[in-house]
Amino acid sequence: MSNIGSYDKRAKNFDWNIAEKELDYKDGDLINIGWYCSDRICEMGKADKMALIWEGHAGKAKKYTYNDIRLTSNTIGDFLRGLGIKAEDRVCLFMDKIPELYLGFLGILKIGAIAQPLFSAFGDESLFVRLDNAQTRAIITQKKHVSKIRKIIDKMPYLEFIIVVDHDPSKPLQEREIAFNLEETPNVENIEIHPTKAESPSVLHYTSGTTGQPKGVKHVHYSLISQYLTTKWVLDLREDDVYWCTADPGWVTGTSYGIIGPFSLGVTQCVLDAGFSADNWYRFIEQYRVTVWYSAPTAIRSLMKAGDDVVKKYDLSSLRHLASVGEPLNSEAVIWSEKVFGKPFYDTYWQTETGSIMISNFPGMKVKPGSMGLAFPGIDSCVVDVNTYEPIKETGKVGLIAFRPGWPAMMRTYWRNEEVYNKKFQNGWYIPGDRSSIDNEGYFWFVGRDDDVINTGGHLVSPFEVESALLEHEAVAESAVVSKPDFVNMEVVKAFVNLKPGFEPSKELDLKIMNFVRKKLSPLAMPQEIEFVDSLPKTRSGKIMRRILHAKEWGEEIGDTSTLEDD
Ligand code: WTA
């Protein structure tokens, strides 16, 4: 029997106070995610239970019990407080998936500061715009990433502390840099947990839109209520599970379901901080006897590509439940998973802004390959008309996904960008910006995004950010960035570039431009292909029409071009 039991029964009598009761929380009480994820589990008698099993690139492993994560997060929190970090100060985590990232996250929350995780593959420009928007006061990082911060430090007077967790003492530290080695710092037995309440800010995650700079999605400590219950009912985590979430905490899945969900349930989780290889992933599952696995379609497609024979080399019989998020999970991947693992991947749908799973295939329920499943109990959802925002009554008709605001993990605003935040609400609904239809049993069928954001391998890339970076290259006069199809990543970035006079298209220039974007933004945002063109399609008012280029790449109808410049 799954944790959720009967979906219909749960949906009928739903109230978020089911989670509040289990977490011993009452309206108005103090609530602190850092405390809930470590101290509380120890108080429940599970101090010696394994919390985190970490394995790095070279096979090096570290293990932490719940008492260990309680103490180490205390130690980091205490250190930050000693520097003068106060409640609501932004503290950025800019690290690979090393233990300090997980423990630092909890430590920051314990002192009431706001955790701002950023993907460690970000280049200096991506890093700068996000730190600048948040006016980040401290950043915790590794020595391998310090050079990117040094490049932009002069533009960031508000960034007072650059904390390096693996500093080599034989090398000099530069301006504002501080060495902090967790293993050499005595554990702090007790710290005063900041008296955060439901609406106290907790996490700031940055997400990309079609236009403008990335938006800082502000979450609060009360998000725990949704994250706890969705982890329990959708991922079906139980007392003796060994859970593996493959997402990086630089993105929301890696925090909501890679830290907060599993730790608040007191479950053991494993982390693999190594690049992808099918052999290594299967070996990891076999070695740690992983039971619940939360991953993403791109990873699943990469495993499919590696073939069925490699699966047979390993004993994967420990696997009990598989789930996926981040991009459309194609039915072939679900069918393949049933064939090789003996169970399907259960798709889940949500966003950085929703903070927790909104639509999913629930354990025990019929999986329709290709569908995202049903709305989580208590979530009032529908698809609405693109123009009127009125709910669509006909089954199977495509509209915009819409949720009635009010679930606990819903974002509270976009950091310093209230105007764009307000635009996400129409006719009383929160509109995530995705198109879908709903069938006669209430299952959602994803159709596509309603904007130009590129979802490459589950990571959202803004065409605007890539175009802005391209414009900074000396050879680029104009550019337009769209997606093109890709078997593994579903879509990848493609740039159309119009060169300045004096520059000629060449393979060498092509690579130089790609590399320029990779360094500035990230490997994900780097165009996989550059097409040099003499001109770009524009509207009469001079706006570049990405839609036309996009349609060409995907072999789709171009549609109405009546506003084109030279039609
Ligand atoms: C897309 C990741 C299809 C969607 C948790 C959404 C999906 C965006 C699915 C959020 C899914 C997420 N099927 N598309 N199951 N899950 N998406 O903010 O476009 O990084 O709006 O959050 O990913 O991406 P984000």
Coordinates of C-alpha atoms and ligand atoms in Angstrom, one line a residue:
M1 CA 0.0 0.0 0.0
S2 CA 1.4 3.4 -1.0
N3 CA 1.6 6.3 1.4
I4 CA -1.2 8.2 -0.3
G5 CA -3.5 5.2 -0.3
S6 CA -6.6 6.1 -2.3
Y7 CA -6.1 9.3 -4.4
D8 CA -9.9 9.8 -4.6
K9 CA -10.4 9.7 -0.8
R10 CA -7.4 12.0 -0.2
A11 CA -8.7 14.5 -2.8
K12 CA -12.2 14.5 -1.3
N13 CA -11.2 15.3 2.3
F14 CA -8.0 17.2 1.7
D15 CA -6.7 19.9 4.0
W16 CA -3.0 21.0 4.4
N17 CA -3.4 20.6 8.1
I18 CA -2.8 16.9 7.5
A19 CA 0.9 17.9 7.0
E20 CA 0.8 20.5 9.8
K21 CA -0.4 17.9 12.3
E22 CA 2.3 15.4 11.2
L23 CA 4.9 18.1 11.6
D24 CA 3.4 19.3 14.9
Y25 CA 2.9 22.7 13.6
K26 CA 0.0 25.1 14.4
D27 CA -0.8 28.4 12.8
G28 CA 1.3 31.1 14.3
D29 CA 4.0 28.7 15.6
L30 CA 7.7 29.1 14.8
I31 CA 8.7 27.1 11.8
N32 CA 12.3 26.7 10.6
I33 CA 13.2 24.3 7.7
G34 CA 16.7 23.9 9.0
W35 CA 15.5 22.7 12.3
Y36 CA 12.8 20.5 10.9
C37 CA 15.3 18.8 8.6
S38 CA 17.8 17.9 11.3
D39 CA 17.1 18.7 15.0
R40 CA 13.5 17.5 14.9
I41 CA 14.5 14.2 13.4
C42 CA 17.1 13.7 16.2
E43 CA 14.4 14.6 18.8
M44 CA 12.3 11.9 17.3
G45 CA 14.9 9.4 18.3
K46 CA 16.6 9.1 14.9
A47 CA 19.9 10.9 15.7
D48 CA 22.0 7.9 14.6
K49 CA 20.0 7.2 11.4
M50 CA 21.9 7.8 8.2
A51 CA 20.8 11.0 6.6
L52 CA 23.3 11.6 3.7
I53 CA 25.5 9.3 1.9
W54 CA 27.7 11.3 -0.5
E55 CA 30.0 10.0 -3.2
G56 CA 32.4 12.2 -5.2
H57 CA 34.1 12.0 -8.6
A58 CA 36.9 9.7 -7.5
G59 CA 34.6 7.3 -5.7
K60 CA 35.4 9.0 -2.3
A61 CA 32.4 8.6 0.0
K62 CA 31.3 10.5 3.1
K63 CA 28.4 9.6 5.4
Y64 CA 26.4 11.8 7.8
T65 CA 23.8 10.7 10.3
Y66 CA 21.0 13.0 11.3
N67 CA 23.0 14.0 14.3
D68 CA 25.9 14.8 12.0
I69 CA 23.8 17.0 9.8
R70 CA 22.4 18.7 12.9
L71 CA 25.9 19.5 14.2
T72 CA 27.5 20.5 10.9
S73 CA 24.6 22.8 9.9
N74 CA 24.9 24.3 13.4
T75 CA 28.6 24.9 12.8
I76 CA 28.1 26.6 9.4
G77 CA 25.2 28.7 10.8
D78 CA 27.3 29.7 13.8
F79 CA 30.2 30.7 11.5
L80 CA 28.0 32.8 9.4
R81 CA 26.5 34.5 12.4
G82 CA 30.0 35.2 13.7
L83 CA 30.6 37.1 10.5
G84 CA 27.6 39.2 11.2
I85 CA 25.2 37.6 8.8
K86 CA 21.7 38.4 10.0
A87 CA 18.2 37.2 9.3
E88 CA 17.1 37.8 5.7
D89 CA 20.6 38.5 4.4
R90 CA 21.1 36.6 1.2
V91 CA 23.8 33.9 1.3
C92 CA 24.6 32.3 -2.0
L93 CA 25.7 28.7 -2.3
F94 CA 27.9 28.3 -5.3
M95 CA 29.3 24.8 -5.2
D96 CA 29.2 21.4 -6.9
K97 CA 27.1 18.8 -5.2
I98 CA 29.5 18.5 -2.2
P99 CA 28.3 17.9 1.4
E100 CA 28.9 21.6 2.3
L101 CA 26.2 22.5 -0.2
Y102 CA 23.5 20.5 1.6
L103 CA 24.7 21.3 5.1
G104 CA 25.3 25.0 4.3
F105 CA 21.7 25.2 3.0
L106 CA 20.4 24.0 6.4
G107 CA 22.8 26.2 8.3
I108 CA 21.8 29.3 6.4
L109 CA 18.1 28.6 7.1
K110 CA 18.7 28.0 10.8
I111 CA 20.0 31.5 11.3
G112 CA 17.1 33.0 9.4
A113 CA 19.2 34.1 6.4
I114 CA 18.0 33.4 2.9
A115 CA 19.7 30.6 0.9
Q116 CA 20.4 31.5 -2.7
P117 CA 21.6 28.4 -4.5
L118 CA 23.2 28.9 -7.9
F119 CA 24.3 26.3 -10.3
S120 CA 28.1 25.9 -10.1
A121 CA 28.5 25.7 -13.9
F122 CA 27.4 29.3 -14.2
G123 CA 29.9 31.7 -15.8
D124 CA 30.7 35.1 -14.4
E125 CA 27.9 37.0 -16.2
S126 CA 25.2 34.5 -15.1
L127 CA 26.5 34.7 -11.6
F128 CA 26.8 38.5 -11.6
V129 CA 23.2 39.3 -12.7
R130 CA 21.8 37.0 -10.0
L131 CA 24.0 38.2 -7.2
D132 CA 23.4 41.8 -8.2
N133 CA 19.6 41.4 -8.2
A134 CA 19.7 39.7 -4.7
Q135 CA 22.4 42.1 -3.4
T136 CA 24.0 39.0 -1.9
R137 CA 26.0 39.6 1.2
A138 CA 28.1 36.3 1.4
I139 CA 28.8 33.5 -1.0
I140 CA 30.0 30.0 0.0
T141 CA 32.1 28.4 -2.7
Q142 CA 34.9 26.1 -3.7
K143 CA 38.4 27.2 -4.8
K144 CA 37.7 25.9 -8.3
H145 CA 35.0 28.6 -8.7
V146 CA 36.7 31.5 -7.0
S147 CA 38.2 32.9 -10.2
K148 CA 34.7 33.6 -11.6
I149 CA 33.9 35.6 -8.5
R150 CA 37.2 37.5 -8.6
K151 CA 36.4 38.6 -12.2
I152 CA 33.2 40.5 -11.1
I153 CA 34.0 41.4 -7.5
D154 CA 34.7 45.1 -8.2
K155 CA 31.1 45.5 -9.4
M156 CA 29.7 44.0 -6.2
P157 CA 30.4 46.3 -3.2
Y158 CA 27.5 44.5 -1.2
L159 CA 29.2 41.1 -1.4
E160 CA 31.2 41.2 1.8
F161 CA 32.3 37.6 2.3
I162 CA 33.6 35.0 -0.1
I163 CA 33.8 31.8 1.9
V164 CA 36.0 29.1 0.5
V165 CA 35.3 25.6 1.9
D166 CA 38.4 23.9 0.5
H167 CA 41.0 26.7 0.5
D168 CA 44.6 25.6 0.0
P169 CA 46.5 27.3 2.8
S170 CA 49.7 27.6 0.7
K171 CA 47.9 30.0 -1.6
P172 CA 47.1 33.6 -0.7
L173 CA 43.5 34.7 -0.2
Q174 CA 42.4 37.8 -1.9
E175 CA 40.1 40.7 -1.0
R176 CA 37.0 39.6 1.0
E177 CA 38.0 35.9 0.8
I178 CA 37.8 33.8 3.9
A179 CA 38.8 30.1 4.4
F180 CA 36.3 27.9 6.2
N181 CA 37.1 24.2 6.4
L182 CA 34.1 22.3 7.9
E183 CA 36.1 19.3 8.9
E184 CA 38.7 21.3 10.8
T185 CA 36.1 23.4 12.6
P186 CA 34.9 22.1 16.0
N187 CA 31.2 21.1 15.9
V188 CA 28.8 23.5 17.5
E189 CA 26.5 21.5 19.7
N190 CA 23.7 24.0 20.0
I191 CA 22.8 27.2 18.2
E192 CA 19.9 29.4 18.7
I193 CA 17.5 28.8 15.8
H194 CA 16.3 32.1 14.5
P195 CA 12.6 32.4 15.4
T196 CA 11.3 32.2 11.8
K197 CA 7.6 32.0 11.2
A198 CA 5.5 30.8 8.3
E199 CA 6.0 33.8 6.1
S200 CA 9.7 34.3 6.9
P201 CA 11.8 34.1 3.6
S202 CA 13.8 31.0 3.2
V203 CA 15.1 30.3 -0.3
L204 CA 15.7 32.5 -3.4
H205 CA 15.9 30.5 -6.6
Y206 CA 16.6 32.2 -9.9
T207 CA 14.7 31.2 -13.0
S208 CA 14.8 32.5 -16.6
G209 CA 12.0 34.1 -18.6
T210 CA 11.7 35.1 -22.2
T211 CA 12.5 38.7 -21.6
G212 CA 14.4 40.6 -19.0
Q213 CA 16.9 39.4 -16.5
P214 CA 16.3 36.1 -14.5
K215 CA 13.8 36.4 -11.8
G216 CA 14.5 35.6 -8.1
V217 CA 11.7 33.4 -6.9
K218 CA 11.1 34.0 -3.2
H219 CA 10.0 31.1 -1.0
V220 CA 9.1 31.1 2.7
H221 CA 9.6 28.6 5.6
Y222 CA 5.9 27.5 5.3
S223 CA 6.8 25.9 2.0
L224 CA 7.8 22.9 4.1
I225 CA 4.2 21.9 4.5
S226 CA 3.8 21.2 0.8
Q227 CA 7.2 19.8 0.3
Y228 CA 6.9 17.4 3.1
L229 CA 3.5 16.1 2.0
T230 CA 4.2 15.8 -1.7
T231 CA 7.5 14.0 -0.9
K232 CA 5.4 11.6 1.2
W233 CA 2.5 11.0 -1.2
V234 CA 4.1 11.4 -4.6
L235 CA 7.6 10.1 -4.1
D236 CA 6.2 7.7 -1.6
L237 CA 9.2 7.9 0.8
R238 CA 9.1 5.6 3.8
E239 CA 11.1 4.9 6.9
D240 CA 13.6 2.4 5.4
D241 CA 14.0 3.9 1.9
V242 CA 17.2 4.8 0.3
Y243 CA 16.4 7.8 -1.9
W244 CA 18.3 9.3 -4.8
C245 CA 17.4 12.6 -6.3
T246 CA 19.7 13.2 -9.2
A247 CA 19.0 17.0 -9.4
D248 CA 21.5 19.6 -8.5
P249 CA 20.5 22.0 -5.6
G250 CA 21.4 24.9 -7.9
W251 CA 17.9 24.3 -9.2
V252 CA 14.6 23.9 -7.4
T253 CA 14.2 20.1 -7.6
G254 CA 17.6 19.7 -5.8
T255 CA 16.4 21.8 -2.9
S256 CA 12.6 21.0 -2.6
Y257 CA 13.2 17.2 -3.2
G258 CA 16.9 16.9 -2.8
I259 CA 17.1 18.5 0.7
I260 CA 13.8 19.7 2.3
G261 CA 11.5 16.8 1.4
P262 CA 13.6 13.8 2.2
F263 CA 15.3 15.3 5.4
S264 CA 12.0 16.5 6.8
L265 CA 10.7 12.9 6.5
G266 CA 13.9 11.6 8.2
V267 CA 14.8 9.4 5.2
T268 CA 18.3 8.3 4.1
Q269 CA 19.4 9.9 0.8
C270 CA 22.4 9.4 -1.4
V271 CA 24.1 12.0 -3.6
L272 CA 26.4 11.3 -6.5
D273 CA 28.6 14.2 -7.4
A274 CA 30.0 12.9 -10.7
G275 CA 29.3 13.4 -14.4
F276 CA 26.8 11.2 -16.1
S277 CA 27.6 7.6 -17.2
A278 CA 25.1 4.8 -17.4
D279 CA 27.5 2.3 -15.9
N280 CA 28.3 4.6 -12.9
W281 CA 24.6 5.4 -12.3
Y282 CA 23.6 1.7 -12.3
R283 CA 26.6 0.9 -10.1
F284 CA 25.5 3.6 -7.7
I285 CA 22.0 2.2 -7.4
E286 CA 23.3 -1.3 -6.9
Q287 CA 25.9 -0.3 -4.4
Y288 CA 23.7 1.7 -2.1
R289 CA 20.5 -0.3 -2.8
V290 CA 18.6 2.7 -3.9
T291 CA 14.8 2.2 -3.6
V292 CA 13.3 5.5 -4.7
W293 CA 14.8 7.4 -7.6
Y294 CA 13.8 10.9 -8.7
S295 CA 15.3 11.9 -12.0
A296 CA 14.6 13.7 -15.3
P297 CA 13.7 12.8 -18.9
T298 CA 17.1 13.8 -20.3
A299 CA 18.8 11.4 -18.0
I300 CA 16.4 8.7 -18.8
R301 CA 16.9 9.2 -22.6
S302 CA 20.6 9.1 -22.0
L303 CA 20.2 5.8 -20.3
M304 CA 18.0 4.6 -23.1
K305 CA 20.8 5.6 -25.6
A306 CA 23.3 3.6 -23.6
G307 CA 21.2 0.5 -24.3
D308 CA 19.6 -2.4 -22.5
D309 CA 22.7 -4.6 -22.1
V310 CA 24.3 -2.3 -19.6
V311 CA 21.2 -2.5 -17.4
K312 CA 21.6 -6.2 -17.2
K313 CA 25.1 -6.0 -15.8
Y314 CA 23.8 -4.6 -12.5
D315 CA 21.4 -5.8 -9.8
L316 CA 18.8 -3.1 -9.7
S317 CA 16.2 -5.1 -7.8
S318 CA 16.2 -2.6 -4.9
L319 CA 14.3 -0.1 -7.0
R320 CA 10.7 0.3 -5.8
H321 CA 9.5 3.6 -7.2
L322 CA 10.7 5.9 -10.0
A323 CA 9.7 9.4 -10.7
S324 CA 10.7 12.1 -13.2
V325 CA 10.4 15.9 -13.6
G326 CA 11.5 18.9 -15.5
E327 CA 10.6 18.3 -19.1
P328 CA 8.0 16.3 -21.1
L329 CA 8.5 12.6 -20.3
N330 CA 7.9 10.9 -23.6
S331 CA 5.8 7.7 -23.6
E332 CA 8.8 5.8 -25.2
A333 CA 10.8 6.5 -22.1
V334 CA 8.0 5.2 -19.8
I335 CA 7.6 2.1 -21.8
W336 CA 11.3 1.5 -21.9
S337 CA 11.6 1.9 -18.2
E338 CA 8.8 -0.7 -17.7
K339 CA 10.8 -3.1 -19.9
V340 CA 14.2 -2.7 -18.3
F341 CA 13.5 -1.8 -14.7
G342 CA 10.1 -3.6 -14.5
K343 CA 8.4 -0.3 -13.4
P344 CA 7.5 2.9 -15.2
F345 CA 8.8 6.4 -14.4
Y346 CA 6.0 8.4 -12.8
D347 CA 5.9 11.9 -14.3
T348 CA 5.6 14.9 -12.1
Y349 CA 5.0 18.5 -13.1
W350 CA 5.8 21.7 -11.2
Q351 CA 8.0 24.8 -11.4
T352 CA 10.5 26.9 -9.4
E353 CA 7.6 29.2 -8.7
T354 CA 5.2 26.5 -7.5
G355 CA 7.8 25.2 -5.0
S356 CA 6.3 21.8 -4.9
I357 CA 4.8 19.1 -7.2
M358 CA 1.4 20.2 -8.6
I359 CA 0.5 17.5 -11.1
S360 CA 1.7 13.9 -11.0
N361 CA 1.2 10.2 -11.5
F362 CA 0.6 8.9 -8.0
P363 CA 1.9 5.6 -6.8
G364 CA -0.7 2.9 -7.2
M365 CA -2.6 4.7 -9.9
K366 CA -2.9 3.9 -13.6
V367 CA 0.0 5.5 -15.5
K368 CA -0.9 6.8 -19.0
P369 CA 2.4 7.0 -20.8
G370 CA 2.8 10.6 -22.1
S371 CA 0.5 12.2 -19.5
M372 CA 1.7 14.2 -16.5
G373 CA -1.1 12.8 -14.3
L374 CA -3.6 14.3 -11.9
A375 CA -3.5 17.5 -9.8
F376 CA -2.2 17.0 -6.2
P377 CA -5.1 16.8 -3.7
G378 CA -6.3 20.2 -2.6
I379 CA -4.9 21.9 -5.7
D380 CA -7.7 23.6 -7.6
S381 CA -6.5 23.4 -11.3
C382 CA -7.8 23.6 -14.8
V383 CA -6.8 24.8 -18.2
V384 CA -7.9 28.3 -19.2
D385 CA -8.5 30.0 -22.5
V386 CA -5.4 31.9 -23.7
N387 CA -7.3 35.1 -24.3
T388 CA -10.1 35.2 -21.7
Y389 CA -8.5 33.1 -18.9
E390 CA -11.9 31.4 -18.5
P391 CA -11.7 27.7 -17.6
I392 CA -12.1 25.4 -20.7
K393 CA -14.9 22.9 -20.2
E394 CA -14.4 20.6 -23.2
T395 CA -12.1 17.7 -22.5
G396 CA -9.0 17.4 -24.8
K397 CA -9.0 21.1 -25.7
V398 CA -5.6 22.9 -25.2
G399 CA -5.4 25.8 -22.9
L400 CA -3.0 27.4 -20.3
I401 CA -2.5 25.4 -17.1
A402 CA -4.0 27.4 -14.2
F403 CA -3.8 26.9 -10.5
R404 CA -5.8 28.7 -7.8
P405 CA -3.2 30.4 -5.6
G406 CA -2.8 29.5 -1.9
W407 CA -0.9 26.3 -1.5
P408 CA 1.9 26.5 1.1
A409 CA 5.0 26.3 -1.3
M410 CA 3.7 28.9 -3.7
M411 CA 6.3 31.6 -4.4
R412 CA 5.6 34.9 -2.5
T413 CA 7.1 37.2 -5.1
Y414 CA 9.9 37.7 -7.6
W415 CA 12.7 39.5 -5.8
R416 CA 12.5 43.2 -6.5
N417 CA 10.2 42.6 -9.4
E418 CA 6.7 42.8 -8.1
E419 CA 5.5 44.0 -11.5
V420 CA 6.4 40.8 -13.4
Y421 CA 5.1 38.7 -10.4
N422 CA 1.7 40.3 -10.7
K423 CA 1.5 39.5 -14.3
K424 CA 1.6 35.8 -13.5
F425 CA -2.0 36.0 -12.1
Q426 CA -5.0 36.3 -14.4
N427 CA -8.7 36.1 -13.5
G428 CA -7.9 34.8 -10.0
W429 CA -5.6 32.0 -11.4
Y430 CA -1.8 31.6 -11.2
I431 CA -0.6 30.9 -14.7
P432 CA 2.6 29.0 -14.9
G433 CA 2.9 29.6 -18.7
D434 CA 2.5 26.0 -20.0
R435 CA 0.0 24.7 -22.4
S436 CA -1.9 21.4 -21.8
S437 CA -5.1 19.6 -22.3
I438 CA -7.1 17.6 -19.8
D439 CA -8.7 14.3 -20.6
N440 CA -12.0 12.9 -19.4
E441 CA -10.4 11.4 -16.3
G442 CA -8.7 14.6 -15.3
Y443 CA -5.2 13.7 -16.6
F444 CA -3.1 16.6 -17.9
W445 CA -1.3 16.2 -21.3
F446 CA 1.5 18.6 -21.7
V447 CA 1.7 20.4 -25.0
G448 CA 4.4 23.1 -24.7
R449 CA 5.5 26.3 -23.1
D450 CA 3.7 29.4 -23.9
D451 CA 6.8 31.5 -24.2
D452 CA 10.2 31.4 -25.9
V453 CA 12.1 29.9 -23.0
I454 CA 14.3 27.0 -24.0
N455 CA 14.1 23.9 -21.9
T456 CA 17.3 22.1 -22.6
G457 CA 17.8 18.9 -20.6
G458 CA 15.4 20.2 -18.0
H459 CA 17.2 23.5 -17.5
L460 CA 15.5 26.7 -18.5
V461 CA 17.5 29.0 -20.7
S462 CA 16.4 32.5 -21.6
P463 CA 16.9 33.4 -25.3
F464 CA 17.2 37.0 -24.1
E465 CA 20.2 36.2 -21.9
V466 CA 22.0 34.3 -24.7
E467 CA 21.3 37.1 -27.2
S468 CA 22.6 39.7 -24.7
A469 CA 25.8 37.6 -24.2
L470 CA 26.2 37.2 -28.0
L471 CA 26.0 40.9 -28.5
E472 CA 29.0 41.4 -26.2
H473 CA 31.1 39.5 -28.7
E474 CA 33.1 41.8 -30.9
A475 CA 32.0 40.1 -34.1
V476 CA 28.3 40.0 -33.5
A477 CA 26.0 42.7 -34.9
E478 CA 22.6 41.0 -34.2
S479 CA 21.4 37.6 -33.1
A480 CA 18.3 35.6 -32.5
V481 CA 18.2 32.5 -30.3
V482 CA 15.8 29.7 -30.5
S483 CA 15.7 26.0 -29.7
K484 CA 16.3 23.1 -32.1
P485 CA 15.3 19.5 -31.5
D486 CA 17.7 17.0 -29.9
F487 CA 17.1 13.4 -29.0
V488 CA 18.7 13.5 -25.5
N489 CA 18.1 17.0 -24.3
M490 CA 14.8 17.4 -26.1
E491 CA 15.9 20.8 -27.3
V492 CA 19.2 22.7 -27.4
V493 CA 20.2 26.3 -28.0
K494 CA 20.7 27.5 -31.6
A495 CA 21.8 31.0 -32.5
F496 CA 21.3 32.9 -35.7
V497 CA 24.0 35.5 -36.0
N498 CA 24.5 38.4 -38.2
L499 CA 28.2 39.5 -38.2
K500 CA 29.6 43.0 -38.1
P501 CA 31.3 44.3 -41.2
G502 CA 34.9 43.0 -41.4
F503 CA 34.0 39.6 -39.9
E504 CA 33.6 36.5 -42.1
P505 CA 31.8 33.3 -41.1
S506 CA 34.3 30.5 -40.3
K507 CA 34.5 27.3 -38.2
E508 CA 37.0 29.1 -36.0
L509 CA 34.8 32.1 -35.3
D510 CA 31.9 29.7 -34.7
L511 CA 33.8 27.9 -32.0
K512 CA 35.1 31.2 -30.5
I513 CA 31.5 32.6 -30.2
M514 CA 30.2 29.3 -28.6
N515 CA 33.0 29.3 -26.1
F516 CA 32.5 33.0 -25.3
V517 CA 28.8 32.2 -24.3
R518 CA 29.8 29.1 -22.4
K519 CA 32.3 31.0 -20.3
K520 CA 30.0 34.0 -19.7
L521 CA 26.8 32.1 -19.1
S522 CA 27.1 28.3 -18.8
P523 CA 27.6 25.2 -20.8
L524 CA 23.8 24.8 -21.0
A525 CA 23.3 28.2 -22.5
M526 CA 26.0 27.7 -25.1
P527 CA 24.6 27.5 -28.6
Q528 CA 25.1 24.0 -30.0
E529 CA 24.9 25.5 -33.4
I530 CA 25.5 28.9 -34.9
E531 CA 24.0 29.8 -38.3
F532 CA 25.5 32.9 -39.8
V533 CA 22.8 34.9 -41.7
D534 CA 22.7 38.2 -43.6
S535 CA 19.6 39.4 -41.9
L536 CA 17.0 38.3 -39.3
P537 CA 13.3 38.2 -39.8
K538 CA 11.7 41.3 -38.0
T539 CA 8.4 42.9 -37.5
R540 CA 7.7 46.3 -39.0
S541 CA 8.6 47.8 -35.6
G542 CA 12.0 46.1 -35.7
K543 CA 11.4 43.3 -33.2
I544 CA 13.2 40.1 -34.2
M545 CA 10.6 37.3 -34.9
R546 CA 12.1 34.3 -33.2
R547 CA 8.8 32.5 -34.0
I548 CA 9.7 32.2 -37.7
L549 CA 13.2 30.8 -37.0
H550 CA 11.8 28.4 -34.4
A551 CA 9.1 27.1 -36.8
K552 CA 11.8 26.4 -39.4
E553 CA 13.9 24.5 -36.9
W554 CA 11.0 22.3 -35.8
G555 CA 9.5 21.9 -39.3
E556 CA 6.3 23.6 -38.3
E557 CA 3.9 25.9 -40.1
I558 CA 5.1 29.5 -39.9
G559 CA 1.7 31.0 -39.3
D560 CA 0.8 34.6 -39.6
T561 CA 3.6 36.7 -41.0
S562 CA 1.6 39.8 -41.9
T563 CA 3.6 41.9 -39.6
L564 CA 6.9 40.9 -41.1
E565 CA 9.3 43.6 -42.3
D566 CA 9.7 42.5 -45.9
D567 CA 6.7 40.4 -46.7
Ligands
WTA1 C1 8.7 22.3 -17.5 C2 11.5 22.4 -12.5 C3 6.6 18.8 -19.1 C4 7.5 23.3 -17.7 C5 10.8 21.6 -11.4 C6 7.7 24.1 -16.4 C7 7.7 20.1 -17.5 C8 9.2 24.2 -16.3 C9 7.4 19.1 -16.5 C10 9.6 24.5 -14.9 C11 6.8 17.9 -17.0 C12 8.4 20.7 -15.6 N1 6.4 17.8 -18.3 N2 7.2 19.9 -18.8 N3 6.6 16.8 -16.1 N4 8.0 19.5 -15.4 N5 8.3 21.1 -16.9 O1 11.2 26.1 -12.9 O2 7.7 24.1 -18.8 O3 13.2 24.7 -13.6 O4 7.1 25.4 -16.5 O5 11.2 23.7 -12.4 O6 9.7 23.0 -16.8 O7 11.0 24.4 -14.8 P1 11.7 24.8 -13.4

